[in-house]
Each structure stands twice: as structure tokens, then as C-alpha cells.
N, CA, C and O atoms as a MOPAC input file, in Angstrom:
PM7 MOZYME 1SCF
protein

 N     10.50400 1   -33.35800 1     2.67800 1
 C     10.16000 1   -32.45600 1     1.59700 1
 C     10.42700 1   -31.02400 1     2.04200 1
 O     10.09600 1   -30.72900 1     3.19000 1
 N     11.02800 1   -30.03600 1     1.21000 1
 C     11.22900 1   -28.76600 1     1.42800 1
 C     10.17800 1   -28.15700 1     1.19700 1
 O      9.40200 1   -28.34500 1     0.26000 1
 N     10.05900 1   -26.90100 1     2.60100 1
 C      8.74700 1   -26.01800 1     2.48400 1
 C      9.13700 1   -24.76800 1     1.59000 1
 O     10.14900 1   -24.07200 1     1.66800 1
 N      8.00500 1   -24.66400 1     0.67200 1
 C      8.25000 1   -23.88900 1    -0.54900 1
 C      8.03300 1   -22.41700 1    -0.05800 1
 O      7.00500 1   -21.81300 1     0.24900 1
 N      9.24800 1   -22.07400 1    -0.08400 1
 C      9.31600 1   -20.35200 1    -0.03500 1
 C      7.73400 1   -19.38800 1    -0.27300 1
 O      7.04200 1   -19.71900 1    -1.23600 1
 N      7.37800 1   -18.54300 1     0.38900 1
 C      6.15000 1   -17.56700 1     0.04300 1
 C      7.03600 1   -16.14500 1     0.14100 1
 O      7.70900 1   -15.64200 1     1.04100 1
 N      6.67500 1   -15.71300 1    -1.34900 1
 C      7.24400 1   -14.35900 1    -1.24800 1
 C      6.07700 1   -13.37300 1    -0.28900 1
 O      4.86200 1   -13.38400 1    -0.48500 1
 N      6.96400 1   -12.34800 1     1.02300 1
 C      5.96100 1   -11.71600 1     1.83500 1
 C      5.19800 1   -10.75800 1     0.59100 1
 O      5.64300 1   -10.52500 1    -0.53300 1
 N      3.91000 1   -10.29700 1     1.19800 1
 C      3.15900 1    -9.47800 1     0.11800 1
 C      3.45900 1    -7.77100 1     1.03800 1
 O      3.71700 1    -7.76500 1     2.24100 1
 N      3.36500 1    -6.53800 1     0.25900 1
 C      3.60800 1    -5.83700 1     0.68400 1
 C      2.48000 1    -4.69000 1     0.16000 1
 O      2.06700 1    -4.60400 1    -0.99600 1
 N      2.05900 1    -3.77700 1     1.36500 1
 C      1.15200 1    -2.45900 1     0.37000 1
 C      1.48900 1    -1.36600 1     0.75700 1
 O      1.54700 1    -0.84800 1     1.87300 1
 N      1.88700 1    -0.78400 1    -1.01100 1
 C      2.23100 1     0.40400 1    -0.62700 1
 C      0.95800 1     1.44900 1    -0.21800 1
 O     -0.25100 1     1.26500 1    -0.36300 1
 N      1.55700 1     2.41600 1     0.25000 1
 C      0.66000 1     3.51800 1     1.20600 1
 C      0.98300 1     4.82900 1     1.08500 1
 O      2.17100 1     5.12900 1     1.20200 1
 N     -0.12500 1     5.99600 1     0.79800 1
 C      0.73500 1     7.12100 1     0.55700 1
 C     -0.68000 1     7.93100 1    -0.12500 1
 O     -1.79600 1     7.48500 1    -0.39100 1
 N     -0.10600 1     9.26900 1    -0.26800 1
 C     -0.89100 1    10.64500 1    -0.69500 1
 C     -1.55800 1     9.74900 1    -1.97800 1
 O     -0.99700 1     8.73800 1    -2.40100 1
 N     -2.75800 1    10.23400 1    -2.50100 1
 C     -3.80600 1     9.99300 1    -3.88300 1
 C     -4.18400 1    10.99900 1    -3.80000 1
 O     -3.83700 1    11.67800 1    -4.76700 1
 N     -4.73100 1    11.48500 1    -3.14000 1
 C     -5.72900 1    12.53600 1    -3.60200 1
 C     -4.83600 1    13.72500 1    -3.68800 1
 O     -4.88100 1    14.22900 1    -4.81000 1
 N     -4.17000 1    14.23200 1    -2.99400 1
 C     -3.81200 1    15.67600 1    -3.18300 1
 C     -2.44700 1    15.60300 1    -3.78100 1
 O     -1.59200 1    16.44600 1    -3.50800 1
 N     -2.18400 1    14.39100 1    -4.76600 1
 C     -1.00100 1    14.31600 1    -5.39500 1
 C     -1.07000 1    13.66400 1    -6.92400 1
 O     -1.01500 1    12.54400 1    -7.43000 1
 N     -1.24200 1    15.21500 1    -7.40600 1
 C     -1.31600 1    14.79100 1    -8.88600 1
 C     -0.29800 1    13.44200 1    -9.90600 1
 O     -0.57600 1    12.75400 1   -10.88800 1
 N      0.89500 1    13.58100 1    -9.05400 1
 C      1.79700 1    13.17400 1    -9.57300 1
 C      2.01400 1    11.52600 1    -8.75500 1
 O      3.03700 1    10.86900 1    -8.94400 1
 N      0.82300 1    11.01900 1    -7.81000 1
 C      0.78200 1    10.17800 1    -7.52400 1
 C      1.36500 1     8.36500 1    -7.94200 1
 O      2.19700 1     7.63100 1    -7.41000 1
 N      0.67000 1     8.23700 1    -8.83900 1
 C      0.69900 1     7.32500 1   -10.12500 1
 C      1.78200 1     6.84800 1   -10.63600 1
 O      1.89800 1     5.75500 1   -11.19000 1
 N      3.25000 1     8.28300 1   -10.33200 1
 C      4.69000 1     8.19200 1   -10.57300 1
 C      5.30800 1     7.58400 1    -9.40800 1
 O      6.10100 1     6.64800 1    -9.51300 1
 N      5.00400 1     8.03500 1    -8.43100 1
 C      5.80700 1     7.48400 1    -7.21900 1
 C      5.77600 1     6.26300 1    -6.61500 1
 O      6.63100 1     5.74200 1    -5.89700 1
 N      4.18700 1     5.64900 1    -7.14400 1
 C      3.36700 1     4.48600 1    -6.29800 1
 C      4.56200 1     3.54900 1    -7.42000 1
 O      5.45500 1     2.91700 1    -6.85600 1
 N      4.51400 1     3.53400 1    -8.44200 1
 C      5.12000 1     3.01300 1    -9.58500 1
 C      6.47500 1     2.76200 1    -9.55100 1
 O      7.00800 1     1.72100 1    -9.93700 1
 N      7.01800 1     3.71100 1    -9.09100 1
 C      8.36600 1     3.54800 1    -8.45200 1
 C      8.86500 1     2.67800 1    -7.33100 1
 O      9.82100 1     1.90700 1    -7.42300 1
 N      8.05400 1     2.89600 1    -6.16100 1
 C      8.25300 1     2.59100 1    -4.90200 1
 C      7.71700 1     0.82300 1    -5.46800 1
 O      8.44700 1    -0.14500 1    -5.25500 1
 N      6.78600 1     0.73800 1    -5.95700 1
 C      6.09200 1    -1.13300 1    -6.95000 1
 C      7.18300 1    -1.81900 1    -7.07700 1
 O      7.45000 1    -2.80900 1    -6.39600 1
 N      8.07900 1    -1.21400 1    -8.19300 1
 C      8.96300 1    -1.53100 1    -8.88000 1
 C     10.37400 1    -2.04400 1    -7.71200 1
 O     10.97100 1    -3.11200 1    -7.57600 1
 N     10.51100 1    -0.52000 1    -6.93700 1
 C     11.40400 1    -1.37100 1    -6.05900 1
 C     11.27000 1    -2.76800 1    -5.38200 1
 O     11.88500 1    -3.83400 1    -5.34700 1
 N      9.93900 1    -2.10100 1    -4.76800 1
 C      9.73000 1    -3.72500 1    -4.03500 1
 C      9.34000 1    -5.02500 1    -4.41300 1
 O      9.29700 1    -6.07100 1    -3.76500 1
 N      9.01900 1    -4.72000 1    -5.77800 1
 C      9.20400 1    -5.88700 1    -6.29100 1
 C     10.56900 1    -6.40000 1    -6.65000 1
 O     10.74900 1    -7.61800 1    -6.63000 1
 N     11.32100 1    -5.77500 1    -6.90200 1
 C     12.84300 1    -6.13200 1    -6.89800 1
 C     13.51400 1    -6.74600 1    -5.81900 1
 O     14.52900 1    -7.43400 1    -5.92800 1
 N     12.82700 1    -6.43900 1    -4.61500 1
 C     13.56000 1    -6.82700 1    -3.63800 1
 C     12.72200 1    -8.28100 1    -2.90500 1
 O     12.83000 1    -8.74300 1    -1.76900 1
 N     11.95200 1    -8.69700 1    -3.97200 1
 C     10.94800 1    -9.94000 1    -3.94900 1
 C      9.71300 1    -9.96700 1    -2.83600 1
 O      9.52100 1   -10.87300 1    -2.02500 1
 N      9.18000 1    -9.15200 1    -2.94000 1
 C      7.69500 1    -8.51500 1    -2.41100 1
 C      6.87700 1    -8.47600 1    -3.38600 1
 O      7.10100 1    -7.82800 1    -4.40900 1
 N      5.40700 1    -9.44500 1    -3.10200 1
 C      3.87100 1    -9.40000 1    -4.06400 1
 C      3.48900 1    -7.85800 1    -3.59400 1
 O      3.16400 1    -7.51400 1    -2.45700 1
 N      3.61500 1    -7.01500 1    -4.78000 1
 C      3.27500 1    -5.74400 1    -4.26500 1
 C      1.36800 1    -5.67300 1    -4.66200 1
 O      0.57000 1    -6.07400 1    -5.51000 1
 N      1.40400 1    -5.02300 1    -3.62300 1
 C     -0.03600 1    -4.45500 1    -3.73100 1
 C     -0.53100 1    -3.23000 1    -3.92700 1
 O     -1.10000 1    -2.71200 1    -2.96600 1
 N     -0.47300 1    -2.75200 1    -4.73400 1
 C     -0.91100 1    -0.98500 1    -5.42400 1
 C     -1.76000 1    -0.40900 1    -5.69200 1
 O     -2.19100 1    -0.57400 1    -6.83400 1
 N     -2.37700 1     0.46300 1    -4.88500 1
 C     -3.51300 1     0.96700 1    -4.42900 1
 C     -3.59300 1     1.97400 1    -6.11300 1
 O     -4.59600 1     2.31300 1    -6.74000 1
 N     -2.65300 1     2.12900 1    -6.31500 1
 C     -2.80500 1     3.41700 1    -7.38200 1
 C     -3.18100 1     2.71500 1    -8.19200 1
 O     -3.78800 1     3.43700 1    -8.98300 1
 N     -3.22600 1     1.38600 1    -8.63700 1
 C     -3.71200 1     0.92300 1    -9.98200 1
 C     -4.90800 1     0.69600 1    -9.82400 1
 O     -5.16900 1     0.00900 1   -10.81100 1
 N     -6.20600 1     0.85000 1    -9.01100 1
 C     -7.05500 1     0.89100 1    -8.71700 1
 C     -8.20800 1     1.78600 1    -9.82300 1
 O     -8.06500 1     2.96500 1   -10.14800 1
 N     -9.29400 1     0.90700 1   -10.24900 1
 C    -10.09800 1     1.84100 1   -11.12000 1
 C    -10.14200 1     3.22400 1   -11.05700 1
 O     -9.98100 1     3.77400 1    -9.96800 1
 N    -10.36000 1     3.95300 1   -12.19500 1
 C    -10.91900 1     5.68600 1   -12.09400 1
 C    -12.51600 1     5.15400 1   -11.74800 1
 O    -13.16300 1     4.11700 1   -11.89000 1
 N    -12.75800 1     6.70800 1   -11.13200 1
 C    -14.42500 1     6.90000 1   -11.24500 1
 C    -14.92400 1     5.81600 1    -9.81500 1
 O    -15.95100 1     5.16400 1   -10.00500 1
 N    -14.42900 1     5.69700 1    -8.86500 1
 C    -15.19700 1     4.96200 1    -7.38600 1
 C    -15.01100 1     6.45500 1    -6.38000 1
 O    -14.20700 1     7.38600 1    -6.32800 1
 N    -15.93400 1     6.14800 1    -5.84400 1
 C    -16.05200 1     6.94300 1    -4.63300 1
 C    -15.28200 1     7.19100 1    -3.53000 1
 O    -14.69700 1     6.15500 1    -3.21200 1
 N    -15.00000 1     8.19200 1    -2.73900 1
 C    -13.83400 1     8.28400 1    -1.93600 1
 C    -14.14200 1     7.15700 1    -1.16500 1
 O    -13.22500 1     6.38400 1    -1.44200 1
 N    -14.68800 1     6.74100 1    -0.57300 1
 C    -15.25100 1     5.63200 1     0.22800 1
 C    -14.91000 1     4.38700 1    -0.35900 1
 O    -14.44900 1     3.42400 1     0.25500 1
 N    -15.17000 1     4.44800 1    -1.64600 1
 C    -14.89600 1     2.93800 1    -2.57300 1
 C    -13.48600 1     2.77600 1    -2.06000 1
 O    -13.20000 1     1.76000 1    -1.42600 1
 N    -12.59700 1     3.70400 1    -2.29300 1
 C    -11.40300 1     3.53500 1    -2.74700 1
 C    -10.71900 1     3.27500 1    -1.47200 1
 O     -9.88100 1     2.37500 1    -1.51900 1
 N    -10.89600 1     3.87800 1    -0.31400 1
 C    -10.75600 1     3.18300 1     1.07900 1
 C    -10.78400 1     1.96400 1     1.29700 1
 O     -9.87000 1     1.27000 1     1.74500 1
 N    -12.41200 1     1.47800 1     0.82200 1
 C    -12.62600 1     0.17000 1     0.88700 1
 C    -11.40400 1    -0.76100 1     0.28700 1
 O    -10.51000 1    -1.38400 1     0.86000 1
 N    -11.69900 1    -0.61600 1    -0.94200 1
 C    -10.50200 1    -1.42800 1    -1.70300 1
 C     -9.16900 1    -1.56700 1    -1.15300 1
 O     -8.58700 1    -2.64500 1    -1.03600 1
 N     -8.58700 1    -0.13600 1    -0.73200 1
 C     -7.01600 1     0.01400 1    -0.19300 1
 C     -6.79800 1    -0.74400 1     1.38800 1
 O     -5.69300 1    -1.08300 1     1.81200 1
 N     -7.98400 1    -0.90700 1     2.07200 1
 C     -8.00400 1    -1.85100 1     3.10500 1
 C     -8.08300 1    -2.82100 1     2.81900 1
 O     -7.00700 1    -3.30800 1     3.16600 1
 N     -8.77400 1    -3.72600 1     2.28000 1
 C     -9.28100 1    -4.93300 1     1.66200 1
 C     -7.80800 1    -5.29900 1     1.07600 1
 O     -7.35500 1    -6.41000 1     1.35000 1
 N     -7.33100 1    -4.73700 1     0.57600 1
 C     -5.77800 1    -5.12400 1    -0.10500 1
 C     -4.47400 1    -5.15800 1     1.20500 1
 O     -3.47400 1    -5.86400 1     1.33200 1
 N     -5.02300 1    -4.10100 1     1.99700 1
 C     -3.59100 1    -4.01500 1     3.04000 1
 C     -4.19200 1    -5.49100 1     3.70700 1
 O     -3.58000 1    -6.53000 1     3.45900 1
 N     -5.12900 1    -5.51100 1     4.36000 1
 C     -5.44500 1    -6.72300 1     5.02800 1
 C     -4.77700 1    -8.07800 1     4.71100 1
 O     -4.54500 1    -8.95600 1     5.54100 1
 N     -4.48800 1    -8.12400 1     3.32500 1
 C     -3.74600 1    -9.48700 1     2.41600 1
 C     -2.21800 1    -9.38900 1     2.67000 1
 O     -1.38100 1   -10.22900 1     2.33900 1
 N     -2.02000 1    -8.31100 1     3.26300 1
 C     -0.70400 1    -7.97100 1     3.45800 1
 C      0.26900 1    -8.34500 1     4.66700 1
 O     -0.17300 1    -8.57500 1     5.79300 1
 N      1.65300 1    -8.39000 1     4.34500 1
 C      2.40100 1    -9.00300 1     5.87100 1
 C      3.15700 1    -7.63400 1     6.25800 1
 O      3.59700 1    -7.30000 1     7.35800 1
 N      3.17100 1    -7.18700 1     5.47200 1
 C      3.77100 1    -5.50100 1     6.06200 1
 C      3.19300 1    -3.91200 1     4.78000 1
 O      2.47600 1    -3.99400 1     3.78200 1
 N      3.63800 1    -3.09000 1     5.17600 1
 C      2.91900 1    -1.92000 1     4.67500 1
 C      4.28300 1    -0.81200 1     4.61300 1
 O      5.11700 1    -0.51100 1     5.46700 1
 N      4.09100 1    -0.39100 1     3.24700 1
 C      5.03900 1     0.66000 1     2.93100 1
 C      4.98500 1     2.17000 1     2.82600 1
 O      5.30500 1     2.60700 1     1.72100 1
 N      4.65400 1     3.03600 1     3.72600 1
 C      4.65100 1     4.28200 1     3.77100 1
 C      5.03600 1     5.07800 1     2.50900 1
 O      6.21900 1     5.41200 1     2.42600 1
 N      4.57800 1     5.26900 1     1.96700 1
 C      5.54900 1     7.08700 1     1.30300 1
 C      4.59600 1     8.19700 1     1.20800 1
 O      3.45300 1     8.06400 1     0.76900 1
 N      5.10900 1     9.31900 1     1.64300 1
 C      4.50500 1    10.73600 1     1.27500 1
 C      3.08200 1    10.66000 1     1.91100 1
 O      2.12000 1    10.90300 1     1.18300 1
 N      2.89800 1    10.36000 1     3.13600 1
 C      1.38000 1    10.14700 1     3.61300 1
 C      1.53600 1    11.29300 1     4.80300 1
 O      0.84000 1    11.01200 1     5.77800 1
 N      2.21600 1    12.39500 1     4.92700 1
 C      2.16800 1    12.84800 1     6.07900 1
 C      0.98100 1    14.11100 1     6.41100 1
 O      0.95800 1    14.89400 1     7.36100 1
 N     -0.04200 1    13.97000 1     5.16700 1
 C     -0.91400 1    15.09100 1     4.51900 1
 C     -2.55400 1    13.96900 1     4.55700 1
 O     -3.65800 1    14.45600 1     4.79900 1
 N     -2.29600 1    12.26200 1     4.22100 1
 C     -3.27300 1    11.80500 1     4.00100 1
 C     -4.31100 1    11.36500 1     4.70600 1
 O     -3.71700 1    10.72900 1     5.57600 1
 N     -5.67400 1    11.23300 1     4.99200 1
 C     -6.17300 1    11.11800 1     6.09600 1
 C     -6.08800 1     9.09000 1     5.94300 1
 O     -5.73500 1     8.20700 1     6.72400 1
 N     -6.64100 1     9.09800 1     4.45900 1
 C     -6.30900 1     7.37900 1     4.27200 1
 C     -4.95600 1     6.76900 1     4.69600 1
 O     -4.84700 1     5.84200 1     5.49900 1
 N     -3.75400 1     7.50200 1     3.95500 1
 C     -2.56200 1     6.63400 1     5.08200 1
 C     -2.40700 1     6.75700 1     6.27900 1
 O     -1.77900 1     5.80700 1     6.74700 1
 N     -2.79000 1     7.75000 1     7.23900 1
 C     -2.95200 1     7.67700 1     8.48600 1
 C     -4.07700 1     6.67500 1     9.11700 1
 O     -4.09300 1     6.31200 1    10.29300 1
 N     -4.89000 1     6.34900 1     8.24400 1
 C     -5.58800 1     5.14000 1     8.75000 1
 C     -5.26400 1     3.74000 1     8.39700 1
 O     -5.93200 1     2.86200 1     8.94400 1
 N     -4.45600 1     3.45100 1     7.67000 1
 C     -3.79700 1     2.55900 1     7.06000 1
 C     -2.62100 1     2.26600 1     7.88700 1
 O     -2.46100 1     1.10700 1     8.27000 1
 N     -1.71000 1     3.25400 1     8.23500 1
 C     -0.69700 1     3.06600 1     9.16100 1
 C     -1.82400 1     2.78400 1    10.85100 1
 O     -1.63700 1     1.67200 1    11.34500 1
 N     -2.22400 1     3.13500 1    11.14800 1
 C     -2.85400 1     3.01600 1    12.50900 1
 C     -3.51800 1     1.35000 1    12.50800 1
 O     -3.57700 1     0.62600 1    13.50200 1
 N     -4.00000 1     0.97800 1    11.04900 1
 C     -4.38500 1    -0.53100 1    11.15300 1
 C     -3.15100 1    -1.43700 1    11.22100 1
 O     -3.05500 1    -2.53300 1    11.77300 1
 N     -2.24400 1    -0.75900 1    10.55400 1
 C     -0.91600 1    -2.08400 1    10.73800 1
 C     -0.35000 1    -1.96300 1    12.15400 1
 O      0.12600 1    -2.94100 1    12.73100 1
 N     -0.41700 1    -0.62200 1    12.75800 1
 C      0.11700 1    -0.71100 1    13.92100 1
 C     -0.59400 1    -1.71200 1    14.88400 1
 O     -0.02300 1    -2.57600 1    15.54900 1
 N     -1.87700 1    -1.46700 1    14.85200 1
 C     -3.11700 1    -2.54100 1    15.66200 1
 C     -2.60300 1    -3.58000 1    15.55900 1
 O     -2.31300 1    -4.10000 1    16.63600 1
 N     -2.27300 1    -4.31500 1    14.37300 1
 C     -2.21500 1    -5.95200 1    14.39500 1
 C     -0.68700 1    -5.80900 1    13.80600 1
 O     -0.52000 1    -6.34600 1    12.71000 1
 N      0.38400 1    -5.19100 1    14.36000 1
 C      1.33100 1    -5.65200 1    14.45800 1
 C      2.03800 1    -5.80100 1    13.36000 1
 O      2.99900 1    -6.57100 1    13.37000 1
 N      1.66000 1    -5.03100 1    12.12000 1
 C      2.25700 1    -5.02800 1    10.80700 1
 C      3.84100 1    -4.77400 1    11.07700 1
 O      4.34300 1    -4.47600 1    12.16100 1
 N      4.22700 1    -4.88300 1    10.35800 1
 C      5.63100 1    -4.23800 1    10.12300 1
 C      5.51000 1    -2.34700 1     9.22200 1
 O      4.66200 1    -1.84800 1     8.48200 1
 N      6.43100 1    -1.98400 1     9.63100 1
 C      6.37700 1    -1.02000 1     8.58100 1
 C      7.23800 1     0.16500 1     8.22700 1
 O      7.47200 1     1.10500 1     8.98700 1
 N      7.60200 1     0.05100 1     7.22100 1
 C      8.35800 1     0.63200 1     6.33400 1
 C      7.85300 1     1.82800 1     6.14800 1
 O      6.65900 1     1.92400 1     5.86100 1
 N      8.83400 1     3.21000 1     6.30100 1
 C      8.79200 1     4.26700 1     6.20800 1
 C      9.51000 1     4.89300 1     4.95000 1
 O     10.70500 1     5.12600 1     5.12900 1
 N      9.13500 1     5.12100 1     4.04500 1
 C     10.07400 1     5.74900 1     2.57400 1
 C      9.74900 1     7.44200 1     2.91500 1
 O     10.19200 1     8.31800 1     2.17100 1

């Protein structure tokens, strides 16, 4: 019997808070990788109205499900710098946009 393909899951990573225009890029960068057959995981679609803390929570809790992690525009964020430092720990892969 053939072992049934698992598409890898992927999370993107990147500026929220100090990027109004957030929402556009996360959406973009989704779209690619889903094209290129990656379960994307998107922190930006994440409820309004949780706490900075909530929203950490959640964006870990999601990378954790993940087999690699996609950088963009985090060179300002304190969350993607902690996000990149967890994939580095356990050996994520990771993609730099």
C-alpha cells in the first residue's frame, strides 16, 4: 500500500504590531505558500481584542504544529524574534522572505 503524502504545515512569522499594513503581507506571503502546497498557518487571522500575551500564546501554539517557519519583515518584532529562536532550538527549518 502507498504511504499517503502529508502536505508539510508552515507558519508564517513577522511584524503585527507596528505594522498597520500587516494583514496585506501575511495574506500574500498565505497565498504563496499555499501555492507551493504548504498547510499555512496565519497568525494574522487571529481574533481582534486578545491581549498581547494572548496573541503570543496562540502564535506559538500554532508554530509548534509546524514543520518549518516563514520569516517576513520581523527585523523590528520582539514576537518574531522569539519565534525564530524557538525554531532554531528544535531544529525548524527556516525560510527568510
Amino acid at each position: 500500500m502507498a504511504k499517503k503524502y502529508r502536505r508539510p504545515k508552515i507558519y508564517i512569522a513577522g511584524s503585527i504590531t507596528n505594522d498597520e499594513n500587516f494583514k496585506h503581507k501575511f495574506d500574500t506571503v498565505a497565498r504563496r505558500m499555499s501555492d507551493l502546497g504548504y498547510i499555512v498557518f496565519n497568525p494574522a487571522l487571529s481574533p481582534d481584542g486578545l491581549t498581547y500575551r494572548e496573541y503570543i500564546n496562540l502564535g506559538m501554539n500554532m508554530l509548534m504544529q509546524c514543520d518549518c517557519i516563514c520569516i517576513i519583515d520581523g527585523e523590528n518584532s520582539y514576537g518574531t524574534a522569539f519565534e525564530k529562536h524557538y525554531a532554531e532550538l528544535v531544529g525548524m527549518p527556516i525560510i527568510e522572505l
